Tab-separated table of C-alpha atoms and ligand atoms in Angstrom:
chain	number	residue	atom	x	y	z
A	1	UNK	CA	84.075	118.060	96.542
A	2	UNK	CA	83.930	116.261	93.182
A	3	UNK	CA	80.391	115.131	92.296
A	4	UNK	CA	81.349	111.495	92.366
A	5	UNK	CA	82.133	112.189	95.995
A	6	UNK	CA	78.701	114.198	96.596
A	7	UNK	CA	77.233	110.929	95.722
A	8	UNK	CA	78.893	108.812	98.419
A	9	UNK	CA	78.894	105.171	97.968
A	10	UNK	CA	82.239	103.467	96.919
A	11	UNK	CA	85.047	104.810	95.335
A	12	UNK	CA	86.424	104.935	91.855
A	13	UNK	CA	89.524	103.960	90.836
A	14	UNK	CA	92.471	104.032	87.956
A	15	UNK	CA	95.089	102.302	88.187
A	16	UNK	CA	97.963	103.569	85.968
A	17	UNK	CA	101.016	101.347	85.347
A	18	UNK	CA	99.742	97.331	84.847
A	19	UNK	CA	103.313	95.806	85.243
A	20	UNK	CA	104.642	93.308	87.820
A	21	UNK	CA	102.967	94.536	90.745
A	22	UNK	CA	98.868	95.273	89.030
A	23	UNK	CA	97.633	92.052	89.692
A	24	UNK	CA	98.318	91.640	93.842
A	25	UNK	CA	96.959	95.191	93.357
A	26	UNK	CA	94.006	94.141	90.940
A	27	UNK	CA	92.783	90.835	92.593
A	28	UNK	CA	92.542	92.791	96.023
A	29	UNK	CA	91.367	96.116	95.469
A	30	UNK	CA	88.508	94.176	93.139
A	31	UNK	CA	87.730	92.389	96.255
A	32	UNK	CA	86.809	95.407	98.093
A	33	UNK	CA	83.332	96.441	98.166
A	34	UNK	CA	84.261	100.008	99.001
A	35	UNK	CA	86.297	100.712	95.764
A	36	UNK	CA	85.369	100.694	92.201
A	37	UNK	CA	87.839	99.665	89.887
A	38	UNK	CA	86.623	101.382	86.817
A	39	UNK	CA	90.118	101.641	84.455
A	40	UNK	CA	93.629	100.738	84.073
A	41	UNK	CA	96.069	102.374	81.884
A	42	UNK	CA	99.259	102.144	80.862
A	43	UNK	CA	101.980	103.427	78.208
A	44	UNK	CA	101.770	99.635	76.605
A	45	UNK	CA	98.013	99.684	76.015
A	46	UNK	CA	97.717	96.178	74.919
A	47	UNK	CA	99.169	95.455	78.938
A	48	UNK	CA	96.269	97.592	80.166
A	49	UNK	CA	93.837	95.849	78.302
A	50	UNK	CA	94.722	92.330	79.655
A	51	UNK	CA	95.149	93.251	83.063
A	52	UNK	CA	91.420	95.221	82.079
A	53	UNK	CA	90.229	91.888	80.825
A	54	UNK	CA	91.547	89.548	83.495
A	55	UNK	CA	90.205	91.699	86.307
A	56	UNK	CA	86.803	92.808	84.687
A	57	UNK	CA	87.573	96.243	84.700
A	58	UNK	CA	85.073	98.120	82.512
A	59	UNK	CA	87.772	100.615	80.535
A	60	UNK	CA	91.122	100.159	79.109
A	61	UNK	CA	93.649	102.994	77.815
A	62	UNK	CA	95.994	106.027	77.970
A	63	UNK	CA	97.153	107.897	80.932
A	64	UNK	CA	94.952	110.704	79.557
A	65	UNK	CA	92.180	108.936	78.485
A	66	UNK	CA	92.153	107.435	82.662
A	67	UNK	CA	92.101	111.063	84.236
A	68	UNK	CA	89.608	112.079	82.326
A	69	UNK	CA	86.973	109.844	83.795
A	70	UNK	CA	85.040	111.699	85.928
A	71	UNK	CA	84.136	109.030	88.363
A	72	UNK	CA	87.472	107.948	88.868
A	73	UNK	CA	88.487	109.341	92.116
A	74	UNK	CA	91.800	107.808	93.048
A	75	UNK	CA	94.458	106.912	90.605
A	76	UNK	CA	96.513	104.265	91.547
A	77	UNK	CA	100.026	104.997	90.603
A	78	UNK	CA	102.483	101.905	89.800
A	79	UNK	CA	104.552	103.046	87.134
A	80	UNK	CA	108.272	102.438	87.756
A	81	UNK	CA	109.807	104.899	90.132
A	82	UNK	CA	111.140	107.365	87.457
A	83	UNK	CA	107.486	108.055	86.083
A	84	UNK	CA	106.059	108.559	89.668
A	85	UNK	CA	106.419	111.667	90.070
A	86	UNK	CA	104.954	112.750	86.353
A	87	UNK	CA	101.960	110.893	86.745
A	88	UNK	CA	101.110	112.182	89.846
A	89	UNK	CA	100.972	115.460	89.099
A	90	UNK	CA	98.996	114.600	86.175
A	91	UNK	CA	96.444	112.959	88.329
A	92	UNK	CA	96.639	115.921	90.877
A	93	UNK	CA	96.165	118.592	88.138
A	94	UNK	CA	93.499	116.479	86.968
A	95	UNK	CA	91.571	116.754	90.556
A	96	UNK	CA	92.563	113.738	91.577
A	97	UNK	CA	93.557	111.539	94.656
A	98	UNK	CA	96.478	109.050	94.149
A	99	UNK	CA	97.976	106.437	95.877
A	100	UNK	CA	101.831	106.156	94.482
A	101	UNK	CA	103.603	102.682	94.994
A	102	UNK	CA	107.173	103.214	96.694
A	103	UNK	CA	108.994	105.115	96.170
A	104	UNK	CA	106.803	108.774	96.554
A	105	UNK	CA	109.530	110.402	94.344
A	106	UNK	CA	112.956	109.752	93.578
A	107	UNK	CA	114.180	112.701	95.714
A	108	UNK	CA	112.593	114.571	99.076
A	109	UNK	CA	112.160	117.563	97.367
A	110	UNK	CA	110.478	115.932	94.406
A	111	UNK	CA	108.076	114.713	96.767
A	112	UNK	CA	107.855	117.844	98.959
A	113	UNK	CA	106.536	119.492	96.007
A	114	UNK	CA	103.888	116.586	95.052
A	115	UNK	CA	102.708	117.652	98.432
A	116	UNK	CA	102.341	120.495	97.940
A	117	UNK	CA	100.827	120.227	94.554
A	118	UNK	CA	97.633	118.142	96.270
A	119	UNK	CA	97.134	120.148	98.931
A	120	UNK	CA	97.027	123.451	96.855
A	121	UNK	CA	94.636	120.972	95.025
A	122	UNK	CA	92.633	119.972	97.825
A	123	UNK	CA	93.165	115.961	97.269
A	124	UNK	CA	94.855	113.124	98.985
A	125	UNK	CA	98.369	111.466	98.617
A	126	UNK	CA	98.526	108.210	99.913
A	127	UNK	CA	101.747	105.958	99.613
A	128	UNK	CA	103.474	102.383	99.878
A	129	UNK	CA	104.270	100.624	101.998
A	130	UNK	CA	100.580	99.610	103.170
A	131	UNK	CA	102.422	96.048	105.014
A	132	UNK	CA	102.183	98.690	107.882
A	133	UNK	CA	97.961	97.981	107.258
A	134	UNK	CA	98.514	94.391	107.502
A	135	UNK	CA	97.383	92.050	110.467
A	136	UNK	CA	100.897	91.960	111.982
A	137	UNK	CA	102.296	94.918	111.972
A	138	UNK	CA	98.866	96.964	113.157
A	139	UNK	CA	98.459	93.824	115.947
A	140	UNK	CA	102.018	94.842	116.898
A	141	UNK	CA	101.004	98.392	116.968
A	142	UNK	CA	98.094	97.538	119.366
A	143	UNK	CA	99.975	95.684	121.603
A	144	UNK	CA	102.676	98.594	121.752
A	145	UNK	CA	99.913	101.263	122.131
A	146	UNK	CA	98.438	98.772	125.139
A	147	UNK	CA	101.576	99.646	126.848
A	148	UNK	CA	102.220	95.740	127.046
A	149	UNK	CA	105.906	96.502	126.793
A	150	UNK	CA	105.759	99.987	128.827
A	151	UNK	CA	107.234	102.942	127.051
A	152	UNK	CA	108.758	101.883	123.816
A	153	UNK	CA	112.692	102.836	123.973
A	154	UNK	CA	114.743	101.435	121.467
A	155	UNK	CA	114.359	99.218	118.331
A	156	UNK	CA	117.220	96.998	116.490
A	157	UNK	CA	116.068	96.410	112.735
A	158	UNK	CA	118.279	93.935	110.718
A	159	UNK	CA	118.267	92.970	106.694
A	160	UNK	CA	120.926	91.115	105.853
A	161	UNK	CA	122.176	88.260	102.739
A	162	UNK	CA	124.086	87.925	99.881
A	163	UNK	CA	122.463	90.276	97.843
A	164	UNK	CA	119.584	89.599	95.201
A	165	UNK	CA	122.371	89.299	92.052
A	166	UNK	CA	122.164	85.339	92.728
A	167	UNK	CA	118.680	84.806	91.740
A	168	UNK	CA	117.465	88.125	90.294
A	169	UNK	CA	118.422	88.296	85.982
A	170	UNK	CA	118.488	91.847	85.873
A	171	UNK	CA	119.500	93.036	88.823
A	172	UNK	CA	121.877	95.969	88.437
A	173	UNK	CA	119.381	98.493	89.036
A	174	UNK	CA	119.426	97.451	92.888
A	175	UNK	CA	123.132	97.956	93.026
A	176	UNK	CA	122.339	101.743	91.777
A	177	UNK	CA	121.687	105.081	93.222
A	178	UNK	CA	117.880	105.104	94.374
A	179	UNK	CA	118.420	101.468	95.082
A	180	UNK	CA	121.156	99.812	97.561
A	181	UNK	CA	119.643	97.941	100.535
A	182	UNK	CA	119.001	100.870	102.193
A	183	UNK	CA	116.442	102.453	99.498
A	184	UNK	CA	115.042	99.100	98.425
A	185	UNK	CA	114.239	97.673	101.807
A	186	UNK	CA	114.855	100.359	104.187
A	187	UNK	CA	111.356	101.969	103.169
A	188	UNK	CA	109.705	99.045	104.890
A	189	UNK	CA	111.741	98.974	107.877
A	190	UNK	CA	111.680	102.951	108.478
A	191	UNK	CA	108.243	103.521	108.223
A	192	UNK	CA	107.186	100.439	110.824
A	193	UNK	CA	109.437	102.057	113.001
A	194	UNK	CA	108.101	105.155	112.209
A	195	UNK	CA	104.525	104.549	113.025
A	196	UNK	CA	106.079	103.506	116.699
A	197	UNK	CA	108.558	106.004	117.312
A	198	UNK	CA	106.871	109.108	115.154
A	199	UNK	CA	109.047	111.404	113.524
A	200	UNK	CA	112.722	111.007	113.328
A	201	UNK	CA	114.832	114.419	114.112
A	202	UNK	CA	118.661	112.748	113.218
A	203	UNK	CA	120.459	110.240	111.607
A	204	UNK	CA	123.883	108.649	111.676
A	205	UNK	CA	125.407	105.968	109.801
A	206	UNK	CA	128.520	104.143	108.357
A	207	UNK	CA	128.185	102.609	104.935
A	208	UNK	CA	130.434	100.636	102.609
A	209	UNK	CA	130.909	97.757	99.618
A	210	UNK	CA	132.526	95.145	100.240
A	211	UNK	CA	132.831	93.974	96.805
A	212	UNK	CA	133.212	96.513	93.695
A	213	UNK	CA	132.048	94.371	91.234
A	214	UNK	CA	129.255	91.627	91.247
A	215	UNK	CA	128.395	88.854	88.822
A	216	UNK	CA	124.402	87.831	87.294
A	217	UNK	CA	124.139	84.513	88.839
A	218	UNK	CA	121.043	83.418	87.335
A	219	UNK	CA	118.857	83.637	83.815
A	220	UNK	CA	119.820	84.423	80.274
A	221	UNK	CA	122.977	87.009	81.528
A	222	UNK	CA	124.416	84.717	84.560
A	223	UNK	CA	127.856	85.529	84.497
A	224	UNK	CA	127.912	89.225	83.371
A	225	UNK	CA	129.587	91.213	85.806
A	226	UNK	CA	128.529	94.566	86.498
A	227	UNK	CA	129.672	97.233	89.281
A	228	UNK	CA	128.428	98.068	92.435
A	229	UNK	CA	127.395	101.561	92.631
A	230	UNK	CA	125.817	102.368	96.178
A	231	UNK	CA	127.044	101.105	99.555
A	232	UNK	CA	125.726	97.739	100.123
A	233	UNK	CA	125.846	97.454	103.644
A	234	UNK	CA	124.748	100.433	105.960
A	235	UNK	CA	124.712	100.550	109.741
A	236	UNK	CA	122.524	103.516	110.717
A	237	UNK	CA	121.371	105.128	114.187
A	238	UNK	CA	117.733	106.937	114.390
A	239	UNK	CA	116.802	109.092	116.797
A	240	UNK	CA	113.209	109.678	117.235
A	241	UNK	CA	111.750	113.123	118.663
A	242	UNK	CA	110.858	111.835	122.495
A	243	UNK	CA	114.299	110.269	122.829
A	244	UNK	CA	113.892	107.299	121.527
A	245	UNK	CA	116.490	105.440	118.898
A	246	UNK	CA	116.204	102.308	116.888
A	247	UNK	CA	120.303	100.992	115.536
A	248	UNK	CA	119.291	99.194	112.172
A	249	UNK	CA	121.459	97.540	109.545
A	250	UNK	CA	121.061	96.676	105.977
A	251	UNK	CA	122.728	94.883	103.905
A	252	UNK	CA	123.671	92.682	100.884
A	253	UNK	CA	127.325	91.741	102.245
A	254	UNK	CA	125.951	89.019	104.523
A	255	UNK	CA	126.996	85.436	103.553
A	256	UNK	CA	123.990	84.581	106.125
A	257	UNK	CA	120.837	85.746	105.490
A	258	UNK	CA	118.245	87.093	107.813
A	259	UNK	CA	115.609	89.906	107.462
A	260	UNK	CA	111.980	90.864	108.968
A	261	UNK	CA	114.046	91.436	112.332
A	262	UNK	CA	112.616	94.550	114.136
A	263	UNK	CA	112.476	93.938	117.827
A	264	UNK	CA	110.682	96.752	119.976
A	265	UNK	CA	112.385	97.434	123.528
A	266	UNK	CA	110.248	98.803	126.343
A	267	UNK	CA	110.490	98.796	130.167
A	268	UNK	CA	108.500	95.947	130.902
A	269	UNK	CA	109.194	93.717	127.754
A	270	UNK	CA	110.932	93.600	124.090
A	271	UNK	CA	108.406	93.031	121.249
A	272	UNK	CA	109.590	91.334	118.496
A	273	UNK	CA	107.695	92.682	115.180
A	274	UNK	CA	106.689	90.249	112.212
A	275	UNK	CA	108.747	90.675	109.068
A	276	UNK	CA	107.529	94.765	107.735
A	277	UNK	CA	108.079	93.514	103.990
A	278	UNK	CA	104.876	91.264	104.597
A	279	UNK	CA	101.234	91.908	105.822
A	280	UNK	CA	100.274	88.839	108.036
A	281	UNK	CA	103.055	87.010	110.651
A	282	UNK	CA	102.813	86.747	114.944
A	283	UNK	CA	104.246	88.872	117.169
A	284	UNK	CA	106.659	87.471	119.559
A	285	UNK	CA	106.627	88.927	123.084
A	286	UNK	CA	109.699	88.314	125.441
A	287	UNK	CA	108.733	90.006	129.558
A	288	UNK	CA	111.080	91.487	131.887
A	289	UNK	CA	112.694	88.081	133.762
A	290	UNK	CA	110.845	85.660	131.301
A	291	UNK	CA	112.801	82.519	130.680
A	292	UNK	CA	111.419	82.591	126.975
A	293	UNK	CA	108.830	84.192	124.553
A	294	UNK	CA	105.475	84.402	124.312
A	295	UNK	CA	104.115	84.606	120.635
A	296	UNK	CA	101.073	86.648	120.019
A	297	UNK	CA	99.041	85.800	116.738
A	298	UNK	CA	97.946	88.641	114.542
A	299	UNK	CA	94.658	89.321	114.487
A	300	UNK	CA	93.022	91.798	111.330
A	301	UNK	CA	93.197	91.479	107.736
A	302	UNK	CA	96.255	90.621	106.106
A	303	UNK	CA	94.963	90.455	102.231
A	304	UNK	CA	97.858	92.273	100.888
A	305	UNK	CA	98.526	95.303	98.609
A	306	UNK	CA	95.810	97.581	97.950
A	307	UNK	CA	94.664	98.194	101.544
A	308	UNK	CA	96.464	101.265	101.933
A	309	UNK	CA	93.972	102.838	98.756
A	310	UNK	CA	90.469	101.556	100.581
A	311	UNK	CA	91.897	103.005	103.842
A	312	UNK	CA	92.027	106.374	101.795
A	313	UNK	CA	89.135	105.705	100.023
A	314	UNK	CA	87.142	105.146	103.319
A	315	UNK	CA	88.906	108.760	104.680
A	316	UNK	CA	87.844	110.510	101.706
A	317	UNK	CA	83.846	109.701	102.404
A	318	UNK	CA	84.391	109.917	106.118
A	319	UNK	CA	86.988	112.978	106.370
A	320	UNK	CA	88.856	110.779	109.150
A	321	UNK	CA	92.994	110.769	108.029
A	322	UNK	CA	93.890	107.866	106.042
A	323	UNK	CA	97.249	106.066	107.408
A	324	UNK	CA	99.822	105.250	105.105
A	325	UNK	CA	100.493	109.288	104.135
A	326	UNK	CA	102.057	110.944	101.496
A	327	UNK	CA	103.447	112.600	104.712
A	328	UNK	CA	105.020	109.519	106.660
A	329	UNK	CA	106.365	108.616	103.163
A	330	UNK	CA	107.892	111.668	102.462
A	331	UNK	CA	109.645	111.655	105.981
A	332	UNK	CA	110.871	108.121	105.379
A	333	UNK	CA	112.469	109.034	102.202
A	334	UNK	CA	114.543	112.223	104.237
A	335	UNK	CA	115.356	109.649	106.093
A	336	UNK	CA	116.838	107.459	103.841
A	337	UNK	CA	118.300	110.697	102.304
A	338	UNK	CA	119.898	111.765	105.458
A	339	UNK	CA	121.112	107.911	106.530
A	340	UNK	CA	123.237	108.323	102.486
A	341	UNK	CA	124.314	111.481	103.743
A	342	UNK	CA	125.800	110.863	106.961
A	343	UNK	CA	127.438	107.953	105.395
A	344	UNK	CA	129.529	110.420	103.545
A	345	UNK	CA	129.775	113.019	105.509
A	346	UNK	CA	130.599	110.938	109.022
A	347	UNK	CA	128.664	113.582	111.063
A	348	UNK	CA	124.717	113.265	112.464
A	349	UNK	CA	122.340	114.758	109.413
A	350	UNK	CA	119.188	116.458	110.787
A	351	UNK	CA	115.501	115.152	109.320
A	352	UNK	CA	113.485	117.976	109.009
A	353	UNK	CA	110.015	116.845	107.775
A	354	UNK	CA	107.302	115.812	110.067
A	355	UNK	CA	103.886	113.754	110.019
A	356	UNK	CA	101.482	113.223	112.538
A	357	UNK	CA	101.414	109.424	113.894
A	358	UNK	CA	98.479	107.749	112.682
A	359	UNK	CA	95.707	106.099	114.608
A	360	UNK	CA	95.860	102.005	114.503
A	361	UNK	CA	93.436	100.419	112.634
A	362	UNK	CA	90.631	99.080	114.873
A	363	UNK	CA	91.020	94.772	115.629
A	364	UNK	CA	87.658	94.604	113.438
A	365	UNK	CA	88.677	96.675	110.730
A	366	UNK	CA	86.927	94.412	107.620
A	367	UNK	CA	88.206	95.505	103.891
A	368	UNK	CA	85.672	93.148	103.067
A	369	UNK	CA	82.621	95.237	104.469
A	370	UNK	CA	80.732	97.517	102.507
A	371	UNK	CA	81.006	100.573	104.539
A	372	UNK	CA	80.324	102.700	102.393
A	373	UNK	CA	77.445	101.473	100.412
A	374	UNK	CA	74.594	101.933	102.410
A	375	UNK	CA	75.350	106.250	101.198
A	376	UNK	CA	74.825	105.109	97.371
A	377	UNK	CA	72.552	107.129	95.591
A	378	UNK	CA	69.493	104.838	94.385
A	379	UNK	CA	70.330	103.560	90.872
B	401	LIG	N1	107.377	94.012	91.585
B	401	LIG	C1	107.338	93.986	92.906
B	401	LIG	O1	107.393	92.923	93.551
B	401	LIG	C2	107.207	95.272	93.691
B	401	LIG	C3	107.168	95.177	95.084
B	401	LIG	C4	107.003	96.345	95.831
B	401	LIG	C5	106.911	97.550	95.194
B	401	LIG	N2	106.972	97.624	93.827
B	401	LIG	C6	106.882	98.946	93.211
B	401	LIG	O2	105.806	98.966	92.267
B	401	LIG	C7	106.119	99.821	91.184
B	401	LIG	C8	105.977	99.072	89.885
B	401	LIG	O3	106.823	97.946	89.922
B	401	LIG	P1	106.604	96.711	88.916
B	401	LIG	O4	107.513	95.655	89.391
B	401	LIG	O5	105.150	96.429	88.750
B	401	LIG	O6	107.203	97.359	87.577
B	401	LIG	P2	106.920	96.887	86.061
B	401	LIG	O7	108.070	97.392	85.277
B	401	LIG	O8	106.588	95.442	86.024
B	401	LIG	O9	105.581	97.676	85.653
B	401	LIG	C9	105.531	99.081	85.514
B	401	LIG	C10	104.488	99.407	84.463
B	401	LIG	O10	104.354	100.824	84.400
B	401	LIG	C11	104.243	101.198	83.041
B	401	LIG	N3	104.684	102.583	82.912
B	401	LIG	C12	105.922	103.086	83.047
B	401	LIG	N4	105.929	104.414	82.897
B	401	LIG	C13	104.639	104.784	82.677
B	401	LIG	C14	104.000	106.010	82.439
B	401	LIG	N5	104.676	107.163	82.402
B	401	LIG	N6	102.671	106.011	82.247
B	401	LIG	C15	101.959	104.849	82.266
B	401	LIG	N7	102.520	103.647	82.483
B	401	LIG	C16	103.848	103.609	82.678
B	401	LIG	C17	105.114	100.222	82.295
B	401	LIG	O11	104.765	100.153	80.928
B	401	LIG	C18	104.838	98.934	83.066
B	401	LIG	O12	103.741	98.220	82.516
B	401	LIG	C19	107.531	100.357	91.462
B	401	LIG	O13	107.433	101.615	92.082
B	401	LIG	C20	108.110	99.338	92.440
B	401	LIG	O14	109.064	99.938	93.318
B	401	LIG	C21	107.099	96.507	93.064
């Protein structure tokens, strides 16, 4: 145990990487009374500084210069995808606990071995997506657990549209390998489903292009074509380890556009989740021989990114798990690994990893609450 944690009391916290996504980050997880925001870093150091500034964050620097505060206790990992896995293991060799925005690594085993790296290490790995934390998808999770739909059997999860190309100005990179509907969005998707079903055992799936080239249609580039690299639309059949299957599609060949659709069958009624790419949204509830549904509005907090850190934060004072795991998102990403596969291959891939399913988050769980202050040392 690190001495910061000896001394109980909230959390410290680097984040590394203060791009795009820092500030939803920044304005929540300053919020929290349970976690200490105490640097940010990043390879632009002027960046760091701002987002340092804007968020009253007492230090401002390097990579280096952030793992080498000793009562920093979880980094905070939102570089772009290729640096994830180098800055984790920094942080790990360093002695510390990270939380690593999506995705874990750009490859299984990548990630496999980041596992392996903190628990030879003794610290935690959380992961994105926390939306699983949020209000409607853990008031979803309490309903299922209720049994208010019986035995969950089956789930049909849809993303579908144009693609982003029409409104994005750079957006080649999501027509790329690592991107593609299916590794953009499908983390979100697969992981819900995940923390229903519990761990998946095979995959198959049918994937295509429809178009080989697409054009920019917005900002300074509109008009620059550019070619289409991963499928972009991928049907794809889960089956979970107690029988249980969920027939999902994603895609950016859809003139019509639809996504957040992730209904939950059961014997006694189909639950129709709120959209997993967001943290708040009702629940829909449709009984066996109803005429209609019944919506069901979700209760718990919904603030946004950075819940998934206090939720480890809290686990690493109280020993309890923390929920969104560096081992659900490890298992999500063989997933998606296994879903490109069988594409290819046209035969059912196996999914080998495991995790265990976490617990929901109580109805009163308050990120606002300073749990963990009354176990500060006196100043
Ligand atoms: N932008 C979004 O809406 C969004 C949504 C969900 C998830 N994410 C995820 O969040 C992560 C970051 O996305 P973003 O949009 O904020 O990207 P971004 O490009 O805006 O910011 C990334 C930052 O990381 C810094 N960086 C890169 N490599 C580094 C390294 N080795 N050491 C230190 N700093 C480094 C960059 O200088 C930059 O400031 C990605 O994993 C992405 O998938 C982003």
């Amino acid at each position: 145990m690190s001495p910061a944690s000896a001394a109980g009391g909230p959390v410290g916290v680097a984040v590394v990487g203060c791009g795009t996504i820092s500030t939803a980050y920044l304005r929540n997880m300053t919020s929290f009374p349970d976690l200490r925001v105490l640097f940010c870093a990043d390879l632009d150091i002027e960046r760091a500084k701002a987002q340092a500034a804007a968020f009253d964050v007492p230090g401002a620097g390097t990579v280096a210069e952030a793992l080498a505060q000793p009562e920093v206790e979880i980094v905070v990992n939102l570089t772009v995808p290729a640096a994830h896995v180098a800055v984790s293991s920094a942080a790990i060799a360093a002695g510390k606990s990270i939380w690593v925005e999506k995705p874990l690594a750009l490859d299984s085993a990548s990630a496999g071995e980041l596992l392996a790296a903190a628990a030879t290490a003794g610290v935690r790995i959380g992961c994105a997506p926390d939306t699983v934390l949020g209000a409607g998808l853990q008031t979803a999770r309490r309903l299922i657990d209720s049994r208010v739909i019986g035995p969950p059997q089956t789930a049909l999860a849809l993303l579908q549209g144009p693609g982003p190309e029409s409104w994005h100005p750079d957006p080649e990179f999501l027509f790329q390998p690592g991107a593609g509907p299916l590794f953009d969005m499908g983390p979100y998707y697969l992981t819900a489903l995940a923390t229903v079903f519990g761990p998946a055992t095979r995959v198959a799936a049918v994937g295509r292009s429809a178009k080989p080239t697409r054009v920019i249609g917005s900002g300074p580039r509109a008009g620059t074509e550019f070619r289409v690299e991963v499928p972009t639309h991928v049907s794809a059949l889960v089956e979970y380890e107690g029988g249980q299957s969920a027939t999902i599609v994603l895609s950016f060949d859809s003139p019509l556009s639809r996504h957040g659709f992730v209904e939950i069958s059961g014997t006694a009624a189909t639950l129709a989740m709120p959209d997993p790419n967001r943290f708040d949204g009702d629940i829909q509830i449709h009984d066996l021989g109803a005429r209609d549904w019944t919506a069901v509005p979700a209760s718990g907090p919904a603030d946004g990114r950075g819940l998934g850190v206090l939720d480890l934060a809290r686990g690493l004072r109280s020993g309890a798990a923390h929920r969104a795991s560096g081992e659900i998102a490890l298992h999500v990403l063989e997933i998606l690994e296994a879903i490109d596969r069988s594409a290819v291959t046209g035969t059912f891939e196996p999914v080998l990893t495991s995790f265990t399913r976490p617990a929901a988050l109580p109805e009163d769980w308050d990120p606002h609450a300073g749990t963990l202050a009354d176990l500060r040392e006196p100043a």
